[in-house]
Amino acid sequence: MYRPRGELRVITGPMCCGKSEETMRELRRAVIAGRKVLLLRPAVDTRTDTDEARSRSGMTFPAHTVPDSSQILKAVAAAGANFVALEEGQFWDDGIIPAVQAMVDKNLVVIVNGLNQDYLGRPFGPMPILMALADDVRMLSAICQVCGEEAVKTQRLHADGSPAGPDEQLILPGGFEQDHEVDRYEARCRRHHVIGPTRSRRARP
Ligand SMILES: [Zn+2]
């Protein structure tokens, strides 16, 4: 008899590297394999409506949005899922870590996708810990918007095209496309990833 084995897979990289597409591809394969799948998103991700995840290329998959990590195990139990994907890993609270470990211990397959670094290049939220605990880490790259080379960084730009500085508030994921009218994000290679001056320095005449 086939006995599924618990496993944590992390799919990560900068903005626009295809994390959502890769996650949905895995979910579709799991459905074909007869797994009971569940896709969960943190409530902070306002990119799409609550019952559907959508990749930048337009691929969609049914999703449930939960307010925080304390609801993960409840949602998984309610759905009877044995193959679980968690989107926007960087925006979950630290409770995602014991929740993921509990699921893997129960022989569930868990996929977490998210940004490995913030726009300053710092490890982002619980992602570094999840990557350390993972059975498999898929590091995806995007295309640099300046030179067309492999992009591993997320560049944050103000409306005037100037790079964001180190003392600015981290923007929530909905802000990547909708809520924040001023800043935008794009993929950059290491050579073209730029961190701007601090706000106080810029404010000086
Ligand atoms: Zn470049």
XYZ file of N, CA, C and O and ligand atoms in Angstrom:
821
model
N 0.840 -1.200 0.000
C 0.000 0.000 0.000
C 0.878 1.255 0.000
O 1.887 1.317 0.679
N 0.455 2.237 -0.772
C 1.204 3.492 -0.876
C 1.030 4.312 0.394
O -0.073 4.648 0.778
N 2.148 4.585 1.046
C 2.092 5.424 2.243
C 2.796 6.743 1.963
O 4.009 6.760 1.797
N 2.039 7.843 1.910
C 2.685 9.130 1.631
C 3.638 9.523 2.763
O 3.413 9.199 3.918
N 4.690 10.202 2.383
C 5.745 10.603 3.299
C 5.671 12.115 3.481
O 5.466 12.847 2.520
N 5.829 12.575 4.711
C 5.827 14.014 4.971
C 7.039 14.680 4.362
O 8.121 14.096 4.311
N 6.831 15.906 3.885
C 7.899 16.594 3.178
C 7.629 18.089 3.153
O 6.482 18.499 2.991
N 8.678 18.887 3.316
C 8.553 20.337 3.151
C 9.352 20.772 1.933
O 10.548 20.507 1.834
N 8.664 21.415 1.008
C 9.331 21.973 -0.168
C 9.165 23.485 -0.141
O 8.066 23.979 0.060
N 10.257 24.198 -0.358
C 10.199 25.659 -0.405
C 10.513 26.111 -1.824
O 11.478 25.646 -2.435
N 9.667 26.982 -2.343
C 9.868 27.575 -3.673
C 10.086 29.066 -3.459
O 9.211 29.752 -2.927
N 11.255 29.556 -3.828
C 11.583 30.930 -3.454
C 12.388 31.633 -4.542
O 12.756 31.034 -5.558
N 12.659 32.916 -4.311
C 13.370 33.745 -5.276
C 12.863 35.174 -5.185
O 12.087 35.500 -4.285
N 13.263 36.047 -6.115
C 12.831 37.451 -6.068
C 11.429 37.627 -6.661
O 10.788 36.653 -7.060
N 10.986 38.868 -6.745
C 9.717 39.188 -7.409
C 9.729 38.657 -8.841
O 10.767 38.666 -9.505
N 8.575 38.230 -9.316
C 8.399 37.895 -10.738
C 9.239 36.698 -11.202
O 9.588 36.608 -12.379
N 9.579 35.778 -10.307
C 10.399 34.633 -10.716
C 9.551 33.399 -11.012
O 10.089 32.345 -11.365
N 8.231 33.513 -10.862
C 7.372 32.380 -11.210
C 7.062 31.439 -10.050
O 6.725 30.281 -10.262
N 7.155 31.961 -8.816
C 6.878 31.131 -7.638
C 5.452 30.600 -7.639
O 5.210 29.432 -7.348
N 4.503 31.482 -7.969
C 3.089 31.056 -7.962
C 2.823 30.024 -9.041
O 2.141 29.029 -8.795
N 3.376 30.242 -10.241
C 3.194 29.273 -11.324
C 3.739 27.909 -10.929
O 3.108 26.882 -11.166
N 4.937 27.914 -10.348
C 5.577 26.664 -9.953
C 4.750 25.953 -8.875
O 4.588 24.724 -8.915
N 4.209 26.740 -7.942
C 3.369 26.161 -6.887
C 2.106 25.552 -7.483
O 1.712 24.429 -7.139
N 1.471 26.282 -8.394
C 0.234 25.771 -9.008
C 0.507 24.534 -9.853
O -0.320 23.623 -9.907
N 1.659 24.497 -10.490
C 2.032 23.314 -11.271
C 2.126 22.090 -10.346
O 1.606 21.019 -10.661
N 2.737 22.276 -9.188
C 2.851 21.184 -8.212
C 1.475 20.775 -7.692
O 1.194 19.590 -7.503
N 0.620 21.773 -7.457
C -0.722 21.468 -6.951
C -1.520 20.673 -7.987
O -2.229 19.723 -7.644
N -1.408 21.056 -9.257
C -2.144 20.349 -10.306
C -1.652 18.912 -10.425
O -2.437 17.985 -10.628
N -0.331 18.707 -10.308
C 0.229 17.354 -10.344
C -0.315 16.534 -9.173
O -0.652 15.354 -9.335
N -0.423 17.166 -7.993
C -0.920 16.463 -6.811
C -2.376 16.062 -6.979
O -2.784 14.979 -6.558
N -3.159 16.946 -7.603
C -4.576 16.629 -7.865
C -4.671 15.404 -8.768
O -5.446 14.478 -8.517
N -3.833 15.382 -9.823
C -3.819 14.240 -10.742
C -3.425 12.962 -9.996
O -3.950 11.879 -10.264
N -2.529 13.108 -9.025
C -2.065 11.960 -8.247
C -3.067 11.534 -7.177
O -2.815 10.606 -6.416
N -4.202 12.239 -7.110
C -5.242 11.855 -6.167
C -5.065 12.417 -4.774
O -5.748 11.989 -3.840
N -4.145 13.394 -4.634
C -3.966 14.010 -3.319
C -5.086 15.009 -3.055
O -5.662 15.582 -3.980
N -5.361 15.219 -1.774
C -6.361 16.206 -1.381
C -5.608 17.505 -1.089
O -4.902 17.602 -0.082
N -5.717 18.465 -1.998
C -4.863 19.651 -1.907
C -5.589 20.847 -1.295
O -6.815 20.969 -1.384
N -4.817 21.716 -0.675
C -5.339 22.957 -0.108
C -4.289 24.050 -0.277
O -3.121 23.856 0.055
N -4.716 25.190 -0.800
C -3.836 26.350 -0.974
C -4.283 27.440 -0.011
O -5.424 27.891 -0.057
N -3.377 27.839 0.883
C -3.706 28.854 1.886
C -2.867 30.103 1.675
O -1.683 30.024 1.346
N -3.512 31.245 1.911
C -2.802 32.521 1.813
C -3.013 33.312 3.090
O -4.089 33.246 3.691
N -2.016 34.103 3.510
C -2.220 34.963 4.679
C -3.135 36.128 4.302
O -3.141 36.562 3.147
N -3.902 36.610 5.264
C -4.890 37.656 4.972
C -4.241 38.933 4.466
O -4.897 39.749 3.833
N -2.963 39.114 4.721
C -2.305 40.338 4.260
C -2.153 40.379 2.745
O -1.925 41.435 2.172
N -2.273 39.227 2.099
C -2.122 39.204 0.645
C -3.443 39.585 -0.008
O -4.341 38.787 -0.154
N -3.548 40.847 -0.412
C -4.801 41.329 -0.990
C -4.726 41.393 -2.510
O -5.491 42.083 -3.154
N -3.774 40.634 -3.059
C -3.541 40.741 -4.494
C -4.752 40.302 -5.317
O -5.052 40.867 -6.347
N -5.427 39.255 -4.864
C -6.614 38.799 -5.574
C -7.729 38.559 -4.574
O -7.532 38.668 -3.375
N -8.909 38.230 -5.051
C -10.020 37.974 -4.132
C -9.758 36.681 -3.360
O -8.869 35.914 -3.652
N -10.595 36.470 -2.348
C -10.265 35.491 -1.321
C -10.342 34.039 -1.772
O -9.765 33.180 -1.148
N -11.049 33.732 -2.848
C -11.267 32.323 -3.159
C -10.410 31.834 -4.323
O -10.626 30.757 -4.834
N -9.443 32.630 -4.721
C -8.658 32.244 -5.876
C -7.260 32.871 -5.824
O -7.120 34.046 -5.562
N -6.257 32.048 -6.049
C -4.900 32.588 -6.203
C -4.640 32.775 -7.685
O -5.080 31.980 -8.509
N -3.934 33.819 -8.034
C -3.675 34.125 -9.431
C -2.213 34.485 -9.613
O -1.678 35.318 -8.905
N -1.565 33.820 -10.549
C -0.168 34.143 -10.822
C -0.108 35.312 -11.795
O -1.113 35.677 -12.401
N 1.084 35.888 -11.948
C 1.220 37.032 -12.853
C 0.937 36.658 -14.294
O 0.607 37.492 -15.115
N 1.096 35.381 -14.612
C 0.823 34.970 -15.991
C -0.647 34.622 -16.196
O -1.042 34.226 -17.292
N -1.464 34.760 -15.124
C -2.903 34.551 -15.264
C -3.382 33.175 -14.843
O -4.574 32.879 -14.915
N -2.460 32.295 -14.411
C -2.859 30.974 -13.927
C -3.624 31.137 -12.605
O -3.269 31.992 -11.799
N -4.665 30.339 -12.417
C -5.430 30.463 -11.173
C -5.576 29.110 -10.489
O -5.470 28.058 -11.121
N -5.834 29.155 -9.176
C -6.082 27.946 -8.402
C -6.944 28.357 -7.202
O -6.718 29.418 -6.626
N -7.941 27.519 -6.821
C -8.767 27.877 -5.658
C -7.918 28.013 -4.398
O -7.035 27.182 -4.156
N -8.167 29.057 -3.625
C -7.372 29.313 -2.422
C -8.270 29.709 -1.259
O -9.360 30.234 -1.455
N -7.784 29.455 -0.063
C -8.452 29.948 1.137
C -7.534 30.953 1.807
O -6.327 30.748 1.882
N -8.126 32.024 2.296
C -7.343 33.024 3.010
C -7.609 32.868 4.496
O -8.761 32.757 4.917
N -6.537 32.822 5.289
C -6.700 32.730 6.739
C -5.998 33.919 7.393
O -5.018 34.433 6.864
N -6.533 34.367 8.554
C -6.004 35.598 9.162
C -4.569 35.464 9.660
O -3.787 36.418 9.582
N -4.193 34.300 10.187
C -2.820 34.126 10.672
C -2.510 32.638 10.782
O -3.355 31.786 10.502
N -1.288 32.339 11.248
C -0.821 30.944 11.237
C -1.597 30.046 12.192
O -1.607 28.827 12.020
N -2.266 30.644 13.200
C -3.001 29.818 14.167
C -4.166 29.091 13.498
O -4.713 28.140 14.062
N -4.561 29.551 12.304
C -5.699 28.947 11.605
C -5.272 27.888 10.582
O -6.121 27.238 9.962
N -3.966 27.701 10.396
C -3.494 26.788 9.349
C -3.971 25.362 9.606
O -4.608 24.732 8.743
N -3.670 24.829 10.797
C -3.987 23.426 11.074
C -5.495 23.188 11.073
O -5.961 22.146 10.628
N -6.255 24.181 11.549
C -7.719 24.067 11.536
C -8.231 23.982 10.105
O -9.098 23.165 9.778
N -7.715 24.844 9.249
C -8.161 24.864 7.847
C -7.799 23.556 7.146
O -8.587 23.021 6.353
N -6.613 23.045 7.453
C -6.148 21.802 6.820
C -7.011 20.627 7.287
O -7.426 19.785 6.482
N -7.317 20.602 8.584
C -8.162 19.525 9.126
C -9.565 19.609 8.531
O -10.148 18.587 8.138
N -10.104 20.833 8.443
C -11.466 21.016 7.908
C -11.551 20.552 6.460
O -12.573 20.006 6.029
N -10.460 20.768 5.708
C -10.461 20.380 4.288
C -10.059 18.914 4.106
O -10.170 18.375 3.005
N -9.568 18.287 5.161
C -9.072 16.918 5.040
C -7.908 16.810 4.073
O -7.706 15.792 3.415
N -7.106 17.891 4.011
C -6.036 17.959 3.013
C -4.800 17.168 3.436
O -4.496 17.063 4.626
N -4.114 16.584 2.462
C -2.827 15.931 2.741
C -1.704 16.493 1.859
O -0.593 15.979 1.849
N -2.023 17.559 1.133
C -1.034 18.243 0.287
C -1.357 19.729 0.386
O -2.381 20.184 -0.137
N -0.515 20.480 1.077
C -0.852 21.855 1.452
C 0.185 22.829 0.904
O 1.381 22.587 1.021
N -0.287 23.900 0.294
C 0.619 24.955 -0.162
C 0.301 26.246 0.585
O -0.870 26.605 0.742
N 1.338 26.914 1.060
C 1.193 28.188 1.752
C 1.874 29.258 0.918
O 3.074 29.178 0.639
N 1.100 30.256 0.516
C 1.642 31.314 -0.339
C 2.204 32.464 0.484
O 1.838 32.664 1.632
N 3.071 33.259 -0.135
C 3.630 34.466 0.481
C 4.221 34.150 1.852
O 3.933 34.823 2.840
N 5.070 33.131 1.897
C 5.667 32.674 3.152
C 6.282 33.786 3.982
O 6.239 33.750 5.212
N 6.809 34.800 3.312
C 7.501 35.880 4.037
C 6.556 36.702 4.891
O 6.979 37.391 5.803
N 5.260 36.660 4.599
C 4.307 37.496 5.335
C 3.557 36.766 6.443
O 2.749 37.379 7.139
N 3.804 35.471 6.609
C 3.183 34.773 7.736
C 3.950 35.107 9.008
O 5.143 35.394 8.987
N 3.254 35.009 10.151
C 3.925 35.138 11.439
C 4.733 33.866 11.724
O 4.612 32.873 11.010
N 5.558 33.914 12.785
C 6.472 32.800 13.061
C 5.757 31.500 13.413
O 6.364 30.427 13.368
N 4.474 31.579 13.746
C 3.702 30.372 14.036
C 3.596 29.435 12.840
O 3.223 28.269 12.984
N 3.956 29.927 11.650
C 3.938 29.070 10.457
C 4.939 27.922 10.631
O 4.720 26.824 10.111
N 6.010 28.136 11.392
C 7.076 27.129 11.496
C 6.599 25.874 12.240
O 6.672 24.775 11.683
N 6.064 26.005 13.484
C 5.531 24.795 14.132
C 4.348 24.188 13.379
O 4.180 22.961 13.394
N 3.549 25.025 12.721
C 2.407 24.491 11.955
C 2.901 23.611 10.806
O 2.391 22.509 10.581
N 3.924 24.085 10.103
C 4.491 23.307 8.994
C 5.103 22.007 9.521
O 4.899 20.926 8.969
N 5.841 22.112 10.624
C 6.480 20.914 11.186
C 5.445 19.891 11.631
O 5.629 18.685 11.432
N 4.333 20.381 12.209
C 3.276 19.462 12.645
C 2.672 18.735 11.448
O 2.391 17.530 11.506
N 2.493 19.449 10.342
C 1.907 18.826 9.145
C 2.858 17.794 8.551
O 2.441 16.691 8.173
N 4.136 18.146 8.457
C 5.118 17.205 7.896
C 5.211 15.960 8.778
O 5.293 14.836 8.278
N 5.151 16.156 10.109
C 5.178 15.015 11.037
C 3.984 14.094 10.831
O 4.044 12.906 11.130
N 2.877 14.666 10.344
C 1.678 13.863 10.074
C 1.674 13.340 8.643
O 0.625 12.971 8.105
N 2.832 13.370 7.990
C 3.000 12.828 6.634
C 2.286 13.612 5.548
O 1.932 13.073 4.502
N 2.071 14.910 5.805
C 1.546 15.775 4.750
C 2.709 16.312 3.923
O 3.812 16.494 4.440
N 2.445 16.571 2.654
C 3.412 17.311 1.837
C 3.047 18.789 1.955
O 1.884 19.166 1.782
N 4.016 19.610 2.289
C 3.786 21.047 2.457
C 4.712 21.812 1.514
O 5.923 21.574 1.491
N 4.125 22.709 0.749
C 4.906 23.610 -0.099
C 4.744 25.017 0.461
O 3.628 25.452 0.739
N 5.850 25.715 0.669
C 5.779 27.129 1.038
C 6.470 27.913 -0.061
O 7.597 27.581 -0.444
N 5.786 28.919 -0.608
C 6.481 29.799 -1.543
C 6.574 31.199 -0.965
O 5.810 31.568 -0.073
N 7.550 31.951 -1.402
C 7.688 33.314 -0.905
C 9.024 33.920 -1.285
O 9.899 33.245 -1.831
N 9.147 35.207 -0.979
C 10.396 35.932 -1.249
C 11.446 35.539 -0.219
O 11.178 35.574 0.981
N 12.640 35.167 -0.664
C 13.705 34.836 0.278
C 14.321 36.098 0.887
O 14.794 36.082 2.005
N 14.291 37.206 0.131
C 14.878 38.464 0.612
C 13.883 39.607 0.431
O 13.077 39.601 -0.499
N 13.988 40.619 1.319
C 13.183 41.826 1.127
C 13.909 42.756 0.138
O 14.943 42.385 -0.421
N 13.381 43.966 -0.058
C 13.956 44.836 -1.103
C 15.343 45.350 -0.741
O 16.040 45.903 -1.591
N 15.728 45.153 0.541
C 17.083 45.534 0.960
C 18.040 44.354 0.901
O 19.205 44.478 1.259
N 17.538 43.201 0.487
C 18.392 42.024 0.404
C 18.524 41.273 1.721
O 19.374 40.387 1.850
N 17.665 41.585 2.707
C 17.718 40.889 3.996
C 16.816 39.659 3.964
O 15.770 39.682 3.314
N 17.215 38.576 4.673
C 16.322 37.411 4.794
C 14.952 37.866 5.282
O 14.849 38.720 6.160
N 13.895 37.331 4.682
C 12.553 37.908 4.832
C 11.652 37.023 5.691
O 11.301 35.905 5.312
N 11.273 37.550 6.876
C 10.306 36.882 7.751
C 10.731 35.467 8.103
O 11.920 35.211 8.349
N 9.789 34.496 8.125
C 10.142 33.118 8.499
C 10.780 32.317 7.362
O 11.131 31.157 7.555
N 10.967 32.932 6.195
C 11.498 32.172 5.047
C 12.857 31.519 5.300
O 13.056 30.359 4.934
N 13.848 32.234 5.909
C 15.147 31.563 6.102
C 15.048 30.307 6.960
O 15.737 29.316 6.687
N 14.188 30.325 7.978
C 14.038 29.141 8.841
C 13.360 28.019 8.063
O 13.775 26.857 8.124
N 12.318 28.367 7.312
C 11.618 27.349 6.513
C 12.570 26.730 5.489
O 12.537 25.520 5.244
N 13.438 27.558 4.893
C 14.407 27.030 3.918
C 15.385 26.077 4.595
O 15.782 25.056 4.017
N 15.761 26.398 5.842
C 16.701 25.531 6.566
C 16.064 24.190 6.917
O 16.747 23.168 6.997
N 14.756 24.196 7.137
C 14.056 22.973 7.550
C 13.572 22.148 6.358
O 13.119 21.016 6.539
N 13.671 22.707 5.154
C 13.052 22.074 3.986
C 13.797 20.827 3.514
O 15.010 20.716 3.656
N 13.025 19.899 2.931
C 13.614 18.750 2.243
C 14.156 19.175 0.886
O 15.114 18.603 0.370
N 13.485 20.163 0.297
C 13.872 20.622 -1.032
C 13.636 22.129 -1.122
O 12.579 22.611 -0.735
N 14.640 22.852 -1.605
C 14.499 24.296 -1.820
C 14.687 24.573 -3.301
O 15.734 24.256 -3.872
N 13.654 25.123 -3.918
C 13.755 25.471 -5.330
C 13.983 26.980 -5.437
O 13.081 27.775 -5.185
N 15.190 27.356 -5.785
C 15.539 28.776 -5.887
C 15.361 29.211 -7.336
O 16.124 28.807 -8.209
N 14.333 30.030 -7.582
C 14.039 30.485 -8.943
C 14.645 31.872 -9.156
O 14.761 32.660 -8.224
N 15.016 32.164 -10.386
C 15.487 33.510 -10.695
C 14.529 34.148 -11.692
O 13.776 33.459 -12.374
N 14.579 35.466 -11.756
C 13.764 36.213 -12.714
C 14.713 36.830 -13.740
O 15.866 36.440 -13.837
N 14.220 37.775 -14.512
C 15.049 38.458 -15.500
C 15.233 39.909 -15.061
O 14.258 40.600 -14.760
N 16.473 40.355 -15.014
C 16.765 41.732 -14.614
C 16.091 42.705 -15.582
O 16.256 42.598 -16.798
N 15.349 43.666 -15.020
C 14.622 44.634 -15.843
C 15.545 45.659 -16.491
O 15.128 46.408 -17.362
N 16.814 45.685 -16.054
C 17.769 46.633 -16.635
C 18.576 45.988 -17.755
O 18.699 46.536 -18.842
N 19.139 44.799 -17.489
C 20.106 44.232 -18.441
C 19.691 42.896 -19.044
O 20.344 42.403 -19.966
N 18.617 42.279 -18.521
C 18.172 41.015 -19.098
C 18.910 39.791 -18.589
O 18.620 38.675 -19.009
N 19.851 39.986 -17.651
C 20.549 38.836 -17.051
C 19.675 38.208 -15.971
O 18.603 38.703 -15.654
N 20.177 37.112 -15.377
C 19.461 36.449 -14.295
C 19.276 37.412 -13.122
O 20.240 38.054 -12.687
N 18.069 37.540 -12.608
C 17.794 38.440 -11.497
C 17.535 37.634 -10.231
O 16.731 36.706 -10.234
N 18.229 37.995 -9.158
C 18.048 37.320 -7.867
C 17.602 38.295 -6.779
O 17.410 37.908 -5.636
N 17.430 39.562 -7.143
C 17.090 40.592 -6.163
C 15.760 41.248 -6.499
O 15.351 41.281 -7.659
N 15.105 41.792 -5.458
C 13.878 42.552 -5.636
C 14.194 44.026 -5.456
O 14.646 44.444 -4.394
N 13.993 44.800 -6.512
C 14.259 46.243 -6.480
C 12.978 46.988 -6.161
O 11.957 46.766 -6.794
N 13.062 47.892 -5.186
C 11.923 48.753 -4.881
C 12.219 50.154 -5.399
O 13.274 50.718 -5.124
N 11.279 50.706 -6.140
C 11.472 52.021 -6.757
C 10.336 52.965 -6.383
O 9.170 52.569 -6.321
N 10.686 54.227 -6.161
C 9.668 55.252 -5.955
C 9.055 55.633 -7.303
O 9.571 55.259 -8.370
N 7.980 56.411 -7.253
C 7.270 56.792 -8.476
C 8.190 57.516 -9.463
O 8.048 57.383 -10.675
N 9.171 58.254 -8.934
C 10.076 58.995 -9.818
C 11.230 58.126 -10.332
O 12.135 58.624 -10.999
N 11.202 56.841 -9.971
C 12.225 55.922 -10.456
C 13.444 55.804 -9.559
O 14.333 54.994 -9.812
N 13.477 56.607 -8.473
C 14.626 56.527 -7.565
C 14.490 55.314 -6.648
O 13.383 54.926 -6.287
N 15.635 54.701 -6.271
C 15.561 53.502 -5.433
C 15.160 53.813 -3.994
O 15.532 54.851 -3.456
N 14.371 52.928 -3.383
C 13.950 53.102 -1.992
C 15.142 52.908 -1.065
O 16.041 52.117 -1.341
N 15.123 53.641 0.045
C 16.215 53.588 1.012
C 15.975 52.579 2.116
O 14.924 51.925 2.163
N 16.965 52.455 3.029
C 16.901 51.411 4.054
C 15.941 51.701 5.195
O 15.625 50.796 5.962
N 15.461 52.938 5.346
C 14.640 53.251 6.523
C 13.158 53.368 6.168
O 12.393 54.021 6.849
N 12.743 52.714 5.091
C 11.342 52.805 4.710
C 10.586 51.562 5.142
O 11.136 50.477 5.204
N 9.306 51.745 5.434
C 8.488 50.650 5.945
C 8.316 49.571 4.875
O 8.130 49.882 3.703
N 8.397 48.321 5.315
C 8.155 47.217 4.383
C 6.697 47.251 3.953
O 5.809 47.410 4.780
N 6.479 47.116 2.675
C 5.122 47.191 2.144
C 4.500 45.801 2.126
O 5.147 44.821 1.797
N 3.226 45.738 2.460
C 2.525 44.455 2.438
C 2.318 44.004 0.998
O 2.338 44.806 0.075
N 2.104 42.703 0.808
C 2.109 42.154 -0.550
C 1.049 42.734 -1.467
O 1.280 42.870 -2.660
N -0.113 43.116 -0.925
C -1.124 43.735 -1.777
C -0.578 44.991 -2.405
O -0.959 45.375 -3.507
N 0.343 45.611 -1.661
C 0.943 46.851 -2.132
C 1.809 46.664 -3.357
O 2.090 47.590 -4.071
N 2.238 45.429 -3.605
C 3.064 45.197 -4.776
C 2.336 45.628 -6.053
O 2.944 46.067 -6.991
N 1.037 45.486 -6.065
C 0.338 45.800 -7.308
C -0.777 46.825 -7.150
O -1.062 47.560 -8.066
N -1.423 46.858 -5.974
C -2.647 47.640 -5.897
C -2.599 48.799 -4.904
O -2.731 49.946 -5.287
N -2.382 48.457 -3.627
C -2.655 49.414 -2.566
C -1.675 50.591 -2.555
O -2.027 51.694 -2.218
N -0.456 50.309 -2.911
C 0.551 51.349 -2.808
C 0.740 52.001 -4.166
O 1.199 51.398 -5.116
N 0.367 53.267 -4.245
C 0.371 53.923 -5.549
C 1.731 54.502 -5.897
O 1.991 54.876 -7.021
N 2.583 54.595 -4.899
C 3.837 55.314 -5.107
C 4.954 54.384 -5.564
O 5.602 54.629 -6.569
N 5.166 53.308 -4.804
C 6.318 52.457 -5.074
C 5.967 51.286 -5.984
O 4.845 50.828 -6.028
N 6.974 50.829 -6.729
C 6.797 49.617 -7.512
C 8.016 48.730 -7.319
O 9.056 49.176 -6.831
N 7.844 47.484 -7.696
C 8.905 46.500 -7.484
C 9.255 45.829 -8.798
O 8.379 45.602 -9.635
N 10.527 45.517 -8.974
C 10.903 44.750 -10.149
C 12.122 43.884 -9.825
O 12.820 44.106 -8.841
N 12.341 42.883 -10.678
C 13.472 41.984 -10.477
C 14.743 42.629 -11.023
O 14.715 43.285 -12.061
N 15.853 42.447 -10.306
C 17.140 42.995 -10.739
C 18.250 41.976 -10.459
O 18.157 41.192 -9.519
N 19.300 42.038 -11.253
C 20.507 41.250 -10.971
C 21.262 41.940 -9.831
O 20.926 43.051 -9.441
N 22.280 41.279 -9.322
C 23.052 41.873 -8.220
C 23.674 43.207 -8.619
O 23.756 44.138 -7.826
N 24.138 43.304 -9.860
C 24.822 44.515 -10.319
C 23.865 45.713 -10.376
O 24.257 46.851 -10.139
N 22.601 45.457 -10.688
C 21.655 46.559 -10.859
C 20.688 46.730 -9.686
O 19.754 47.518 -9.763
N 20.915 45.969 -8.618
C 20.095 46.165 -7.415
C 20.669 47.345 -6.639
O 21.832 47.345 -6.264
N 19.831 48.364 -6.423
C 20.311 49.607 -5.802
C 19.481 49.930 -4.571
O 18.250 49.869 -4.605
N 20.159 50.279 -3.481
C 19.484 50.760 -2.274
C 19.724 52.263 -2.187
O 20.865 52.731 -2.263
N 18.640 53.017 -2.068
C 18.747 54.479 -2.059
C 19.220 55.017 -0.722
O 19.427 54.264 0.228
N 19.382 56.344 -0.635
C 19.779 56.978 0.628
C 18.655 56.909 1.654
O 17.499 56.680 1.293
N 19.009 57.099 2.908
C 17.976 57.102 3.950
C 17.081 58.325 3.783
O 17.475 59.328 3.187
N 15.874 58.197 4.320
C 14.882 59.255 4.201
C 15.396 60.584 4.762
O 15.252 61.634 4.147
N 16.035 60.531 5.948
C 16.493 61.757 6.594
C 17.524 62.473 5.733
O 17.544 63.688 5.637
N 18.375 61.672 5.063
C 19.394 62.272 4.208
C 18.761 62.933 2.990
O 19.158 64.009 2.558
N 17.712 62.254 2.481
C 17.057 62.788 1.287
C 16.302 64.083 1.608
O 16.174 64.959 0.754
N 15.787 64.155 2.863
C 14.961 65.307 3.239
C 15.782 66.602 3.356
O 15.241 67.689 3.239
N 17.078 66.433 3.553
C 17.910 67.627 3.692
C 18.021 68.407 2.366
O 18.070 67.824 1.310
N 18.078 69.764 2.444
C 18.160 70.552 1.217
C 19.526 70.418 0.529
O 20.486 70.125 1.175
Zn 21.048 43.643 -14.427
